[in-house]
């Protein structure tokens, strides 16, 4: 893995408003080379706007950005030369075949016939599209289209790739295939800037995660660091008899009791020894528990704790 002192992306005080609606309200970002950075946030949080600014598609109202050491405002062409963008602004032409789409990209890059063909064949094979190479993209599945989109971006050998919600709407298998491709790219030294609404995706893929809400970053860190921001997990005990719930609540003073649904939340990390000790105590006291469930904090809990809502919720402006 490559390490450099200067980050691949460095944004300071990014601001953007549409009329009176402030979309980005002073956002600072640093993305190290050959890492995955995930920008999380609910619908309308400003993720796509951030990607559009960082990839030179729209100008910010304020703030400075450097990409691979180049100032975005002063040297946009140099920035464009090192980046690739895929996702919501897909360049894939549905009427052409997968191979034709890729050839279009190699022609745009003036790769020449022989080199162009080699690159197309390599990318088709790498993205598991060789069998579908001569089919029109209109007949591709969602996962195949995303893979082709990313393959087209790679023709330009970008050092930094923006993936805007790369697995939205994909089935779990296609999602995992995309994650594997991203990991391989990063292992080769590519930097990936990802936006996603899926916290699980960020958890699996990202070295650093930033949570965007209301135009500001509310937290930034590795998935593990962010999870440590929220209180630990708990064991939830379910009862059928209010008297049994009361008895259990007496055993665990730190627990939170919910009389409406007859549950007791006992703080704990969900580890085997802690759960066993808890069950042993209930058993020794002769308390009858109907069922139990374990809950460990995930990024969803972090987001909820920091913003008061979950990422899937629609934010109304
Ligand atoms: N060209 C535009 N003109 C006016 N408002 C815009 C424009 N582009 C984006 N917005 C508004 O800015 C806000 C942020 O949009 P953006 O697309 O960046 O959010 P997002 O986090 O990417 O959301 P999603 O997950 O839905 O893509 C939204 O309220 C959107 O309506």
mmCIF file of C-alpha atoms in Angstrom, residues 131-285:
data_model
loop_
_atom_site.group_PDB
_atom_site.id
_atom_site.type_symbol
_atom_site.label_atom_id
_atom_site.label_comp_id
_atom_site.label_asym_id
_atom_site.label_seq_id
_atom_site.Cartn_x
_atom_site.Cartn_y
_atom_site.Cartn_z
ATOM 1 C CA UNK A 131 -19.931 -13.827 -21.694
ATOM 2 C CA UNK A 132 -22.167 -10.754 -21.875
ATOM 3 C CA UNK A 133 -19.676 -8.666 -23.881
ATOM 4 C CA UNK A 134 -21.727 -8.703 -27.092
ATOM 5 C CA UNK A 135 -25.153 -8.266 -25.522
ATOM 6 C CA UNK A 136 -26.766 -4.815 -25.423
ATOM 7 C CA UNK A 137 -26.448 -3.234 -22.005
ATOM 8 C CA UNK A 138 -30.251 -2.851 -21.915
ATOM 9 C CA UNK A 139 -30.321 -6.623 -21.266
ATOM 10 C CA UNK A 140 -27.846 -6.406 -18.344
ATOM 11 C CA UNK A 141 -28.835 -6.808 -14.698
ATOM 12 C CA UNK A 142 -28.330 -3.921 -12.280
ATOM 13 C CA UNK A 143 -25.132 -5.496 -10.947
ATOM 14 C CA UNK A 144 -23.712 -6.023 -14.459
ATOM 15 C CA UNK A 145 -24.438 -2.386 -15.368
ATOM 16 C CA UNK A 146 -22.633 -1.158 -12.252
ATOM 17 C CA UNK A 147 -19.653 -3.377 -13.006
ATOM 18 C CA UNK A 148 -19.521 -2.115 -16.588
ATOM 19 C CA UNK A 149 -19.784 1.471 -15.373
ATOM 20 C CA UNK A 150 -16.816 0.966 -13.067
ATOM 21 C CA UNK A 151 -14.871 -0.887 -15.786
ATOM 22 C CA UNK A 152 -15.405 2.093 -18.121
ATOM 23 C CA UNK A 153 -14.060 4.429 -15.470
ATOM 24 C CA UNK A 154 -10.924 2.298 -15.063
ATOM 25 C CA UNK A 155 -9.970 2.703 -18.734
ATOM 26 C CA UNK A 156 -8.548 6.091 -17.740
ATOM 27 C CA UNK A 157 -6.499 4.523 -14.901
ATOM 28 C CA UNK A 158 -7.762 7.005 -12.287
ATOM 29 C CA UNK A 159 -5.889 7.337 -9.003
ATOM 30 C CA UNK A 160 -9.078 8.435 -7.255
ATOM 31 C CA UNK A 161 -12.514 6.979 -7.957
ATOM 32 C CA UNK A 162 -15.787 8.459 -6.783
ATOM 33 C CA UNK A 163 -18.444 5.814 -6.309
ATOM 34 C CA UNK A 164 -21.804 7.444 -5.705
ATOM 35 C CA UNK A 165 -24.059 4.876 -4.030
ATOM 36 C CA UNK A 166 -22.404 2.029 -5.972
ATOM 37 C CA UNK A 167 -24.620 -0.748 -4.674
ATOM 38 C CA UNK A 168 -27.998 0.991 -4.320
ATOM 39 C CA UNK A 169 -30.699 -1.431 -5.428
ATOM 40 C CA UNK A 170 -28.329 -4.395 -5.891
ATOM 41 C CA UNK A 171 -29.021 -7.851 -4.471
ATOM 42 C CA UNK A 172 -26.672 -9.055 -1.692
ATOM 43 C CA UNK A 173 -24.559 -11.189 -4.046
ATOM 44 C CA UNK A 174 -23.947 -8.360 -6.519
ATOM 45 C CA UNK A 175 -23.232 -6.043 -3.606
ATOM 46 C CA UNK A 176 -20.559 -8.384 -2.282
ATOM 47 C CA UNK A 177 -19.035 -8.725 -5.759
ATOM 48 C CA UNK A 178 -18.782 -4.926 -5.956
ATOM 49 C CA UNK A 179 -17.183 -4.768 -2.491
ATOM 50 C CA UNK A 180 -14.574 -7.304 -3.578
ATOM 51 C CA UNK A 181 -13.727 -5.227 -6.655
ATOM 52 C CA UNK A 182 -13.348 -2.109 -4.517
ATOM 53 C CA UNK A 183 -11.004 -3.945 -2.123
ATOM 54 C CA UNK A 184 -8.854 -5.109 -5.042
ATOM 55 C CA UNK A 185 -8.620 -1.601 -6.460
ATOM 56 C CA UNK A 186 -7.519 -0.202 -3.115
ATOM 57 C CA UNK A 187 -4.955 -2.983 -2.687
ATOM 58 C CA UNK A 188 -3.496 -1.816 -6.028
ATOM 59 C CA UNK A 189 -3.173 1.730 -4.696
ATOM 60 C CA UNK A 190 -6.382 3.370 -5.921
ATOM 61 C CA UNK A 191 -8.204 5.711 -3.556
ATOM 62 C CA UNK A 192 -11.975 5.252 -3.341
ATOM 63 C CA UNK A 193 -14.391 7.953 -2.235
ATOM 64 C CA UNK A 194 -17.711 6.304 -1.636
ATOM 65 C CA UNK A 195 -21.123 7.672 -0.792
ATOM 66 C CA UNK A 196 -23.681 5.326 0.619
ATOM 67 C CA UNK A 197 -26.862 5.121 2.606
ATOM 68 C CA UNK A 198 -25.921 1.609 3.677
ATOM 69 C CA UNK A 199 -24.092 1.711 6.965
ATOM 70 C CA UNK A 200 -23.195 -1.936 6.580
ATOM 71 C CA UNK A 201 -21.401 -1.083 3.351
ATOM 72 C CA UNK A 202 -19.320 1.582 5.067
ATOM 73 C CA UNK A 203 -18.596 -0.796 7.932
ATOM 74 C CA UNK A 204 -17.322 -3.513 5.570
ATOM 75 C CA UNK A 205 -15.361 -1.356 3.171
ATOM 76 C CA UNK A 206 -14.286 1.943 4.607
ATOM 77 C CA UNK A 207 -11.070 2.861 6.407
ATOM 78 C CA UNK A 208 -12.631 6.179 7.418
ATOM 79 C CA UNK A 209 -16.285 7.136 7.648
ATOM 80 C CA UNK A 210 -17.764 10.627 7.794
ATOM 81 C CA UNK A 211 -21.359 11.229 8.796
ATOM 82 C CA UNK A 212 -23.025 14.114 6.962
ATOM 83 C CA UNK A 213 -26.206 15.569 8.381
ATOM 84 C CA UNK A 214 -27.802 18.948 7.846
ATOM 85 C CA UNK A 215 -24.899 20.152 5.725
ATOM 86 C CA UNK A 216 -22.253 19.444 8.375
ATOM 87 C CA UNK A 217 -20.045 16.512 9.313
ATOM 88 C CA UNK A 218 -21.327 15.272 12.646
ATOM 89 C CA UNK A 219 -18.593 12.650 13.115
ATOM 90 C CA UNK A 220 -15.540 11.243 11.365
ATOM 91 C CA UNK A 221 -13.372 8.245 12.150
ATOM 92 C CA UNK A 222 -12.787 4.568 11.498
ATOM 93 C CA UNK A 223 -15.915 2.388 11.867
ATOM 94 C CA UNK A 224 -14.494 1.064 15.172
ATOM 95 C CA UNK A 225 -13.830 4.568 16.499
ATOM 96 C CA UNK A 226 -17.330 5.694 15.607
ATOM 97 C CA UNK A 227 -18.899 2.696 17.304
ATOM 98 C CA UNK A 228 -17.041 3.551 20.480
ATOM 99 C CA UNK A 229 -18.857 6.908 20.486
ATOM 100 C CA UNK A 230 -22.111 5.254 21.453
ATOM 101 C CA UNK A 231 -22.745 3.328 24.647
ATOM 102 C CA UNK A 232 -22.145 -0.400 24.456
ATOM 103 C CA UNK A 233 -24.665 -2.988 23.463
ATOM 104 C CA UNK A 234 -27.261 -4.700 25.546
ATOM 105 C CA UNK A 235 -29.046 -7.953 26.074
ATOM 106 C CA UNK A 236 -32.799 -7.669 25.703
ATOM 107 C CA UNK A 237 -34.840 -10.049 27.829
ATOM 108 C CA UNK A 238 -38.453 -10.713 26.886
ATOM 109 C CA UNK A 239 -41.031 -11.804 29.482
ATOM 110 C CA UNK A 240 -44.636 -12.970 29.402
ATOM 111 C CA UNK A 241 -45.281 -12.341 33.117
ATOM 112 C CA UNK A 242 -44.953 -8.797 34.602
ATOM 113 C CA UNK A 243 -43.949 -10.340 37.955
ATOM 114 C CA UNK A 244 -41.005 -12.091 36.322
ATOM 115 C CA UNK A 245 -39.979 -8.820 34.638
ATOM 116 C CA UNK A 246 -40.080 -7.082 38.033
ATOM 117 C CA UNK A 247 -37.989 -9.850 39.600
ATOM 118 C CA UNK A 248 -35.379 -9.617 36.839
ATOM 119 C CA UNK A 249 -35.285 -5.809 37.086
ATOM 120 C CA UNK A 250 -34.480 -6.231 40.786
ATOM 121 C CA UNK A 251 -31.428 -8.314 39.885
ATOM 122 C CA UNK A 252 -29.946 -5.778 37.445
ATOM 123 C CA UNK A 253 -30.154 -2.197 38.738
ATOM 124 C CA UNK A 254 -28.398 -0.794 35.634
ATOM 125 C CA UNK A 255 -31.025 -2.281 33.315
ATOM 126 C CA UNK A 256 -33.823 -0.326 31.606
ATOM 127 C CA UNK A 257 -37.279 -1.738 32.171
ATOM 128 C CA UNK A 258 -40.083 -1.475 29.585
ATOM 129 C CA UNK A 259 -43.423 -2.465 31.118
ATOM 130 C CA UNK A 260 -45.352 -1.840 27.889
ATOM 131 C CA UNK A 261 -43.717 -4.676 25.954
ATOM 132 C CA UNK A 262 -42.434 -6.624 29.005
ATOM 133 C CA UNK A 263 -38.756 -6.319 28.142
ATOM 134 C CA UNK A 264 -35.643 -5.543 30.110
ATOM 135 C CA UNK A 265 -32.505 -4.087 28.476
ATOM 136 C CA UNK A 266 -29.411 -5.105 30.385
ATOM 137 C CA UNK A 267 -26.250 -3.204 29.349
ATOM 138 C CA UNK A 268 -23.419 -5.469 28.178
ATOM 139 C CA UNK A 269 -21.193 -6.128 25.213
ATOM 140 C CA UNK A 270 -23.021 -9.288 24.146
ATOM 141 C CA UNK A 271 -19.915 -11.433 24.759
ATOM 142 C CA UNK A 272 -20.424 -15.106 25.594
ATOM 143 C CA UNK A 273 -19.140 -14.945 29.163
ATOM 144 C CA UNK A 274 -21.262 -11.904 30.030
ATOM 145 C CA UNK A 275 -24.391 -13.487 28.604
ATOM 146 C CA UNK A 276 -23.702 -16.746 30.423
ATOM 147 C CA UNK A 277 -23.241 -14.913 33.738
ATOM 148 C CA UNK A 278 -26.508 -13.064 33.159
ATOM 149 C CA UNK A 279 -28.423 -16.265 32.415
ATOM 150 C CA UNK A 280 -26.854 -17.994 35.426
ATOM 151 C CA UNK A 281 -28.027 -15.186 37.681
ATOM 152 C CA UNK A 282 -31.566 -15.351 36.323
ATOM 153 C CA UNK A 283 -31.535 -19.117 36.733
ATOM 154 C CA UNK A 284 -30.243 -18.961 40.311
ATOM 155 C CA UNK A 285 -33.017 -16.494 41.186
#
